[in-house]
PDB file of N, CA and C in Angstrom:
ATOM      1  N   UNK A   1      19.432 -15.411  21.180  1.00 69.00           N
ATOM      2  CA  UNK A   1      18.213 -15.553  21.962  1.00 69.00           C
ATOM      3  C   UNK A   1      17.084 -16.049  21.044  1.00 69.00           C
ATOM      4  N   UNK A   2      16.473 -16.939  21.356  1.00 85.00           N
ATOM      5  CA  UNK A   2      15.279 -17.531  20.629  1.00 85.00           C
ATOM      6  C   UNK A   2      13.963 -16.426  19.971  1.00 85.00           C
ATOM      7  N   UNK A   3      13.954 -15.907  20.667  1.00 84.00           N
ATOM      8  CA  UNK A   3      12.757 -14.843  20.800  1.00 84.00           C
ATOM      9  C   UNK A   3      13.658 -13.603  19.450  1.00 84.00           C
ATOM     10  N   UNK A   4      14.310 -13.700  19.441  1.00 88.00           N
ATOM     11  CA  UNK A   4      14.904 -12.607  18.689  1.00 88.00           C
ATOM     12  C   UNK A   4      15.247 -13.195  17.147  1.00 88.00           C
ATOM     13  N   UNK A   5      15.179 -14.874  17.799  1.00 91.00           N
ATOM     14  CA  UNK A   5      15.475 -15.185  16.037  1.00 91.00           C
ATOM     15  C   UNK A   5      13.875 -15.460  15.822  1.00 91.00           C
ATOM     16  N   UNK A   6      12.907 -15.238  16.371  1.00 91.00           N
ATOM     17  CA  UNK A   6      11.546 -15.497  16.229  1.00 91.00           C
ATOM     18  C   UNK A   6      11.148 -14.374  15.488  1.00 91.00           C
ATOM     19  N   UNK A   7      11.593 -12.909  15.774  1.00 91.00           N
ATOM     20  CA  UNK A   7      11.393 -11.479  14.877  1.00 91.00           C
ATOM     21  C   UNK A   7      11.768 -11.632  13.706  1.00 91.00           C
ATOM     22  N   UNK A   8      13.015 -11.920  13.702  1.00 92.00           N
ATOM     23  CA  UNK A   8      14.256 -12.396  12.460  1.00 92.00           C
ATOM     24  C   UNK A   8      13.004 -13.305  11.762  1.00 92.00           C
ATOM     25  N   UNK A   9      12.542 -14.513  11.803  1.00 93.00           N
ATOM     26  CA  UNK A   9      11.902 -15.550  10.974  1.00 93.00           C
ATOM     27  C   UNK A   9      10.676 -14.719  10.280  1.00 93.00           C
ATOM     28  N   UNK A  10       9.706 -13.806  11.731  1.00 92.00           N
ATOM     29  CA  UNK A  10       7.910 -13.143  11.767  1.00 92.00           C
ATOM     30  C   UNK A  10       9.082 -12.187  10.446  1.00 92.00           C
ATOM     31  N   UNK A  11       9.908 -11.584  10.448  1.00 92.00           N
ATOM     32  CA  UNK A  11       9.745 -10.667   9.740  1.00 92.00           C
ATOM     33  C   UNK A  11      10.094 -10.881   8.261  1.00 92.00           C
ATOM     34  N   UNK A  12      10.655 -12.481   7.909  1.00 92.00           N
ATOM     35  CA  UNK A  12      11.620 -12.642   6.894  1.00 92.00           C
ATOM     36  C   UNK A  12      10.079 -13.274   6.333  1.00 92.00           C
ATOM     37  N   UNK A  13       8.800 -13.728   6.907  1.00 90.00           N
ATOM     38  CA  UNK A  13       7.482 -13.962   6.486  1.00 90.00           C
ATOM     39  C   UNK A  13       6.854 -13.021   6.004  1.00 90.00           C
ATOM     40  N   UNK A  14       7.603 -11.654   6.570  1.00 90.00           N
ATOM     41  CA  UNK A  14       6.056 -10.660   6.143  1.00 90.00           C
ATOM     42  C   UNK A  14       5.446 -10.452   7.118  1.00 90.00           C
ATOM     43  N   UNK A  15       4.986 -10.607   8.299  1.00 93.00           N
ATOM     44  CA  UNK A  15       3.881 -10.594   8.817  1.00 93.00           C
ATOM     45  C   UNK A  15       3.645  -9.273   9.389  1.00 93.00           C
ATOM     46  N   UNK A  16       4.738  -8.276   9.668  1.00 93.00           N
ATOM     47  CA  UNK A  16       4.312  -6.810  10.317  1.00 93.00           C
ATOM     48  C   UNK A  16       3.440  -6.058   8.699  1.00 93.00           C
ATOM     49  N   UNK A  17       2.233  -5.952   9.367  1.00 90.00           N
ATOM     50  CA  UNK A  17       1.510  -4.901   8.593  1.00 90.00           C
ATOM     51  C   UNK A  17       0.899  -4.428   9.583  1.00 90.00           C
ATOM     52  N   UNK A  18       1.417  -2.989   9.660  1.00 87.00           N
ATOM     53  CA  UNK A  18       0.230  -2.318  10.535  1.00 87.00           C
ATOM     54  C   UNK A  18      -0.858  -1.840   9.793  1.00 87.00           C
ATOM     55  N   UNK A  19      -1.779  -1.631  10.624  1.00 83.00           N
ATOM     56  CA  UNK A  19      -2.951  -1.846  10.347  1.00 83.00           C
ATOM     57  C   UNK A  19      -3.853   0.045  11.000  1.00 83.00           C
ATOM     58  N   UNK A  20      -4.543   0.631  10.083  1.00 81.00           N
ATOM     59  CA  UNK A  20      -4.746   2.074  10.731  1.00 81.00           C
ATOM     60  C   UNK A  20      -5.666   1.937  11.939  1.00 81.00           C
ATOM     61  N   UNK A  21      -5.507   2.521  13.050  1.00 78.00           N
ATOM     62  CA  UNK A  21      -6.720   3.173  14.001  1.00 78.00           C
ATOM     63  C   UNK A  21      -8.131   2.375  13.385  1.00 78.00           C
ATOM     64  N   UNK A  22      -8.519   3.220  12.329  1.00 86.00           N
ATOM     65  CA  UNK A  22     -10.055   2.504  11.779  1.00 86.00           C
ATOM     66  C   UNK A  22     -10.149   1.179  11.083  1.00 86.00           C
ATOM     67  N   UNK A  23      -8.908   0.686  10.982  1.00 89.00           N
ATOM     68  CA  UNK A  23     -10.078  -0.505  10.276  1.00 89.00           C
ATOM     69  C   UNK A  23      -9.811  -1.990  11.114  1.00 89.00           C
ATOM     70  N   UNK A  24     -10.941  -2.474  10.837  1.00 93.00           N
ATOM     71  CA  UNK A  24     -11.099  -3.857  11.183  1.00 93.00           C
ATOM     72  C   UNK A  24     -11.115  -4.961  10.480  1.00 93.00           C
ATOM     73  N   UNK A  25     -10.733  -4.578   9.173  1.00 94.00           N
ATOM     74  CA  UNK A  25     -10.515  -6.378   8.363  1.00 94.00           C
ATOM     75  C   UNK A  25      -9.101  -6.109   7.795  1.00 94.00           C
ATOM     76  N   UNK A  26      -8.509  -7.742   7.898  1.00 92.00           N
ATOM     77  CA  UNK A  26      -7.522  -7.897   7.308  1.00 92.00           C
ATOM     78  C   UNK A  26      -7.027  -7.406   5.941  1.00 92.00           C
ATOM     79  N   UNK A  27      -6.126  -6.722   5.837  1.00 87.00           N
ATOM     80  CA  UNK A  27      -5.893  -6.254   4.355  1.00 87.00           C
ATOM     81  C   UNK A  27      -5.273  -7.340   3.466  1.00 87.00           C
ATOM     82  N   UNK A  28      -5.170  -9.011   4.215  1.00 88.00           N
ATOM     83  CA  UNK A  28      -5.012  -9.886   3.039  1.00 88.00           C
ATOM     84  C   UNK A  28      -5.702 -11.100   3.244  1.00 88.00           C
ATOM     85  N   UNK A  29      -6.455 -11.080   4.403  1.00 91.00           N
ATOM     86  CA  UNK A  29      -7.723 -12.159   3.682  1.00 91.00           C
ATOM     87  C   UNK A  29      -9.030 -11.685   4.635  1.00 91.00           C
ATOM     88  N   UNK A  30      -8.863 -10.621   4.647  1.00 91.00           N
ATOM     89  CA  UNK A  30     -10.771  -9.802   5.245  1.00 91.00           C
ATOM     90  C   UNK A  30     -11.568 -10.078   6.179  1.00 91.00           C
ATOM     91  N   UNK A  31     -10.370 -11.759   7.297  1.00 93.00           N
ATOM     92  CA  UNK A  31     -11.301 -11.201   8.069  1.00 93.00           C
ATOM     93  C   UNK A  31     -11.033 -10.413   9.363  1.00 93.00           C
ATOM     94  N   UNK A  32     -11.999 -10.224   9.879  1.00 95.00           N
ATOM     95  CA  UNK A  32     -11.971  -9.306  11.456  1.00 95.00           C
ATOM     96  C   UNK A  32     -11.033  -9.709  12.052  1.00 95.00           C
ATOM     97  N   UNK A  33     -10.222  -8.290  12.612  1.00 94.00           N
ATOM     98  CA  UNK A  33      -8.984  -8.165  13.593  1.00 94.00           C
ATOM     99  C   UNK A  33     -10.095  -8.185  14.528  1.00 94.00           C
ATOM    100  N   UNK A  34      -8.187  -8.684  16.019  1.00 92.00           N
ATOM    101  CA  UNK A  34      -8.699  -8.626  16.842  1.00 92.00           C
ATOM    102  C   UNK A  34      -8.294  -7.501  17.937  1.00 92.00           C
ATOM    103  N   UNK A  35      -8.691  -7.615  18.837  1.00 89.00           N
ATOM    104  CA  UNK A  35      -8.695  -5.935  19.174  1.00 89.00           C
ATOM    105  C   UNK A  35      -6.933  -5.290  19.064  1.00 89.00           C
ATOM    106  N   UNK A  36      -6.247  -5.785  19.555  1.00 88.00           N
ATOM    107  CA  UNK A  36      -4.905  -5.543  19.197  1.00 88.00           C
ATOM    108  C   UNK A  36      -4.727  -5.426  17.573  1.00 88.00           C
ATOM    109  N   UNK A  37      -5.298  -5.740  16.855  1.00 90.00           N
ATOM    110  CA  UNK A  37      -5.129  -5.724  15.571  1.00 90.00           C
ATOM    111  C   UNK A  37      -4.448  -6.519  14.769  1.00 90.00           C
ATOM    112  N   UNK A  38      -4.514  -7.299  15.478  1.00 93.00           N
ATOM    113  CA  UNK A  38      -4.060  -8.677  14.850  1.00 93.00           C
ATOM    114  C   UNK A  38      -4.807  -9.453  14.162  1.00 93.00           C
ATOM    115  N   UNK A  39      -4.522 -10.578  13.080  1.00 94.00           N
ATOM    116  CA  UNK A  39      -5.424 -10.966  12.471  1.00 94.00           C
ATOM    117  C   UNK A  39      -5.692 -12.557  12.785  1.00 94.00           C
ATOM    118  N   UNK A  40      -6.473 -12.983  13.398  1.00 94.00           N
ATOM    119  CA  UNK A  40      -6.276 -14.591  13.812  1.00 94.00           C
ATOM    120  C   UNK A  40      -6.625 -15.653  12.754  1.00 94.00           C
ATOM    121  N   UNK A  41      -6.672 -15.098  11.629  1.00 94.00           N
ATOM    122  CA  UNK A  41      -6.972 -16.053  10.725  1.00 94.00           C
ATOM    123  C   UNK A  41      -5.614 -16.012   9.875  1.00 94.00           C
ATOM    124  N   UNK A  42      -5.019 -14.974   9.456  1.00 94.00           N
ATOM    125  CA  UNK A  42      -3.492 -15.620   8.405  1.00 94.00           C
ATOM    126  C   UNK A  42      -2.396 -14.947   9.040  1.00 94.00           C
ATOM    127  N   UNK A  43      -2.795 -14.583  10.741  1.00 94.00           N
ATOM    128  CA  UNK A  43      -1.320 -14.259  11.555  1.00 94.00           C
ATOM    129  C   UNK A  43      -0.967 -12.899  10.975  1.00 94.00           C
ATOM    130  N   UNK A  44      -0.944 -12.081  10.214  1.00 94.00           N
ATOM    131  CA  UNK A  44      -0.327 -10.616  10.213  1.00 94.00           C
ATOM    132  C   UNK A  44      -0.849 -10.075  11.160  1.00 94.00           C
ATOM    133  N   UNK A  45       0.373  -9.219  11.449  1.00 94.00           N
ATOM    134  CA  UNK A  45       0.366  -8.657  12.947  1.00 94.00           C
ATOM    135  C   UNK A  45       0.357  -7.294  12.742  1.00 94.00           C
ATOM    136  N   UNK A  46      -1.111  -6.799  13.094  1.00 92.00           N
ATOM    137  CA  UNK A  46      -1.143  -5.400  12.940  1.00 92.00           C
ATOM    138  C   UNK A  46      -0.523  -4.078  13.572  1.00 92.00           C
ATOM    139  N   UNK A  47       0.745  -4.722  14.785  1.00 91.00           N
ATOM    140  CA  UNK A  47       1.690  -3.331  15.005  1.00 91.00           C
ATOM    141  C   UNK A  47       2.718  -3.268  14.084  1.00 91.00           C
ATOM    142  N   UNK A  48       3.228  -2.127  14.560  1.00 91.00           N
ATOM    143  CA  UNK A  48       4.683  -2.144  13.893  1.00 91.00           C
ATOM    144  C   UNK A  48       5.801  -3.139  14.519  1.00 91.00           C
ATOM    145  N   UNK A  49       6.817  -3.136  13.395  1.00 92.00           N
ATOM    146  CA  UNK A  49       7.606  -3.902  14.020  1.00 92.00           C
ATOM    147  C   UNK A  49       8.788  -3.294  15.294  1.00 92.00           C
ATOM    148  N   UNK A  50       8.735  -2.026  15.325  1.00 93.00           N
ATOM    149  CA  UNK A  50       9.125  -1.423  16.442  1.00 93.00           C
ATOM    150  C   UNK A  50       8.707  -1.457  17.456  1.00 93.00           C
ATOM    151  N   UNK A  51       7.395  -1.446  17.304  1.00 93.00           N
ATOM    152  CA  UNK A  51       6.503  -2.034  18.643  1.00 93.00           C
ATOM    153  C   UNK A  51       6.983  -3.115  19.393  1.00 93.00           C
ATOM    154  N   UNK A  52       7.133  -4.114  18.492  1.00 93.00           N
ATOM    155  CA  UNK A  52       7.456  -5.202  18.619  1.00 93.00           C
ATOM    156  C   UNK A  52       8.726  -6.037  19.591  1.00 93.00           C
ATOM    157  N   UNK A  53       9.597  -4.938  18.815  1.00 93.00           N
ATOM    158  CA  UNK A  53      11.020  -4.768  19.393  1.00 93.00           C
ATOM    159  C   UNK A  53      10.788  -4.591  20.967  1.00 93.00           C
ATOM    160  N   UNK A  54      10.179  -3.448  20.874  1.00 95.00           N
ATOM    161  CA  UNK A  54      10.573  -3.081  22.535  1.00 95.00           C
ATOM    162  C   UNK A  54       9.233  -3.786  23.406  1.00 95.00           C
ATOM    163  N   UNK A  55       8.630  -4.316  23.074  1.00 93.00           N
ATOM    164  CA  UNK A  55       7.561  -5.518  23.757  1.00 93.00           C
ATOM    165  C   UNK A  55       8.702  -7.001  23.937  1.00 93.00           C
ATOM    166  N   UNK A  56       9.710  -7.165  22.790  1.00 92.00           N
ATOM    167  CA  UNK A  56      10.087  -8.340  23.191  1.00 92.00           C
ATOM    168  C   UNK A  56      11.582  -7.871  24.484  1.00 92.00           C
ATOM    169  N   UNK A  57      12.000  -6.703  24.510  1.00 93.00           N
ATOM    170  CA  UNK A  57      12.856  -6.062  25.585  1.00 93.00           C
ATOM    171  C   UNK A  57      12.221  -6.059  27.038  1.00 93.00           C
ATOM    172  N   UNK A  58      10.960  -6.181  26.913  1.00 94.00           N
ATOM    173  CA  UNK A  58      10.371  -6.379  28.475  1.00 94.00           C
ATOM    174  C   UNK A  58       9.639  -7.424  28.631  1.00 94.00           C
ATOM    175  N   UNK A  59       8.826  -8.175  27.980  1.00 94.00           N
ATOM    176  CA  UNK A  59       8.545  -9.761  28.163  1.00 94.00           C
ATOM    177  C   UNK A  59       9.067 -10.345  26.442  1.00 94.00           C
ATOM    178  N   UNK A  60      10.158 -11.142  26.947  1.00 93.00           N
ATOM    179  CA  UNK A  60      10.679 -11.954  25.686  1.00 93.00           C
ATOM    180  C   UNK A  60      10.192 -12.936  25.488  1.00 93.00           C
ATOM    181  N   UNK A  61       9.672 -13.883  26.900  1.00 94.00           N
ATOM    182  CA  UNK A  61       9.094 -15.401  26.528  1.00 94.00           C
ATOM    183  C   UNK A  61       7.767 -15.263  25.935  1.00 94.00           C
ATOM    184  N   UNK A  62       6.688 -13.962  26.603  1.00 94.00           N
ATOM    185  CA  UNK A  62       4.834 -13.533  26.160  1.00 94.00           C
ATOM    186  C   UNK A  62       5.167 -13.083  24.412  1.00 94.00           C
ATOM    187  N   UNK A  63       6.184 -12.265  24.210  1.00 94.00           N
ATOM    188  CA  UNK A  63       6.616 -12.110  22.826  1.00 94.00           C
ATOM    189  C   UNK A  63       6.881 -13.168  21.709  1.00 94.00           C
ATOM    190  N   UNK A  64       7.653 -13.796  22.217  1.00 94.00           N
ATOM    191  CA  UNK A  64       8.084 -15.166  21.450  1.00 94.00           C
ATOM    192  C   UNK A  64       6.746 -15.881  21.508  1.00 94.00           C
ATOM    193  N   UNK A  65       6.024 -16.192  22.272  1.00 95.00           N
ATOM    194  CA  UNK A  65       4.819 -16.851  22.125  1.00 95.00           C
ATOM    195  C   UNK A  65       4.167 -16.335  21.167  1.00 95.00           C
ATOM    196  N   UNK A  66       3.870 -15.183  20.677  1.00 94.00           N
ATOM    197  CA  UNK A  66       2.986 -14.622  20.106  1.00 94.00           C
ATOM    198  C   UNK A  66       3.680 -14.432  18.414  1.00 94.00           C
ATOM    199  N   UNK A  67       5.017 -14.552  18.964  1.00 95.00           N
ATOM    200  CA  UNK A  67       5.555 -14.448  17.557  1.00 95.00           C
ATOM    201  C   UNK A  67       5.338 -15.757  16.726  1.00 95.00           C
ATOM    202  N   UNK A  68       5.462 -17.049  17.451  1.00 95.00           N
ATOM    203  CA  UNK A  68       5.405 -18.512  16.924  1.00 95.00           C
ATOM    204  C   UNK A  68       3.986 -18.342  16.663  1.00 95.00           C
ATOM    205  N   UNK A  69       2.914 -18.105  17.436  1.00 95.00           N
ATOM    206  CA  UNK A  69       1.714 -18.546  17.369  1.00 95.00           C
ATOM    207  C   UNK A  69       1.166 -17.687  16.007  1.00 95.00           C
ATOM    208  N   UNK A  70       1.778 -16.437  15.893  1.00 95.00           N
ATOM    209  CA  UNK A  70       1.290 -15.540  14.640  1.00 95.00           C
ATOM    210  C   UNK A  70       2.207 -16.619  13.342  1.00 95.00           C
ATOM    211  N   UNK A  71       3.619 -16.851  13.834  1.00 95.00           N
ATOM    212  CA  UNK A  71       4.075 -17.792  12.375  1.00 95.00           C
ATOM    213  C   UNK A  71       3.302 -19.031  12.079  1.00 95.00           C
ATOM    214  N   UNK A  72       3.337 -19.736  12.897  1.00 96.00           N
ATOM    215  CA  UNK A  72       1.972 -21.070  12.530  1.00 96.00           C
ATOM    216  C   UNK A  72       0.553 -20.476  12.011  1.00 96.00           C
ATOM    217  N   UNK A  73       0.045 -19.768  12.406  1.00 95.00           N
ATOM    218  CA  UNK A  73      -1.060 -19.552  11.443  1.00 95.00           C
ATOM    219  C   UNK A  73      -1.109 -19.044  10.030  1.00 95.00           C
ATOM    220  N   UNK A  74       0.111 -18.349   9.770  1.00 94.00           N
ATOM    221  CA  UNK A  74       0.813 -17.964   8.478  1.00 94.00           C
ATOM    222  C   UNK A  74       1.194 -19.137   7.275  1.00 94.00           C
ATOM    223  N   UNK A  75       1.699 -20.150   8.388  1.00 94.00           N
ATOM    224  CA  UNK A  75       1.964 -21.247   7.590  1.00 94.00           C
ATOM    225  C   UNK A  75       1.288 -21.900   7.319  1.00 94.00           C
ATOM    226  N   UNK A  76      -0.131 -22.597   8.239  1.00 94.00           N
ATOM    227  CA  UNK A  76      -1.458 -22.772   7.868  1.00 94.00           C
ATOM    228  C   UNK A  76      -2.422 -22.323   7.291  1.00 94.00           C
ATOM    229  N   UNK A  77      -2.078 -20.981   6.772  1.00 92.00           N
ATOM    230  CA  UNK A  77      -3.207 -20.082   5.988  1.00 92.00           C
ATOM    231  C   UNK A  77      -3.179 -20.529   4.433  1.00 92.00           C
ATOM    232  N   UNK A  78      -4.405 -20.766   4.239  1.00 89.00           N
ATOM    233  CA  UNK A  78      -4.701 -21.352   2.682  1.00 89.00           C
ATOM    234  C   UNK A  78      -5.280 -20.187   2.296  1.00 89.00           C
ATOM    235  N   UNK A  79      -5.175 -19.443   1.024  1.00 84.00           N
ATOM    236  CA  UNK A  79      -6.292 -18.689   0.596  1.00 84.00           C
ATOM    237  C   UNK A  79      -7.219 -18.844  -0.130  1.00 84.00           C
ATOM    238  N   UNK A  80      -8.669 -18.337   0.409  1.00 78.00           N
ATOM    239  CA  UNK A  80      -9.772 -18.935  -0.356  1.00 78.00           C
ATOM    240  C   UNK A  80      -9.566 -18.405  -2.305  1.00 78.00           C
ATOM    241  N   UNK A  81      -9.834 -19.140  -3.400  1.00 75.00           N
ATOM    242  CA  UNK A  81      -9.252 -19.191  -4.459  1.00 75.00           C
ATOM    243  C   UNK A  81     -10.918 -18.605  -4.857  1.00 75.00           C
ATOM    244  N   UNK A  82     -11.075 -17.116  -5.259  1.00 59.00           N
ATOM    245  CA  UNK A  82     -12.234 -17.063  -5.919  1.00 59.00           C
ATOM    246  C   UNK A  82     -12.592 -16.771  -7.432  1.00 59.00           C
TER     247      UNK A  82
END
């Protein structure tokens, strides 16, 4: 299933970091999550990846979307060099 090799890829990137209750900046490039806790600037995805799992068991295609759209910004993320 597509959507399942989409976890397989989000996870072989890195991208599950959850993220606690309180905070609101990215723990790898600072800026503001969004309310889900996601980060729209370098794609880490602030649930768990269990979460994940059973979100893609009841919508697989809204999952897979979100899984590609979090890997493209991962792959587009430059970090600012200070």
């Amino acid at each position: 299933m597509a959507a399942e090799a989409a976890l397989a890829e989000a996870k072989s990137l890195g991208l599950f970091v959850p993220h606690g209750a309180f905070e609101v900046h990215c723990g790898s490039c600072h800026a503001r999550l969004n309310g889900t806790g996601d980060c729209p600037t370098c794609g880490l995805i602030g649930r768990s990846e269990a979460e994940i799992e059973k979100r893609l068991r009841t919508d697989p295609a809204g999952t897979e979307k979100m899984l590609r759209g979090a890997m493209a910004k991962r792959r587009a993320f430059r970090p600012v060099k200070g």
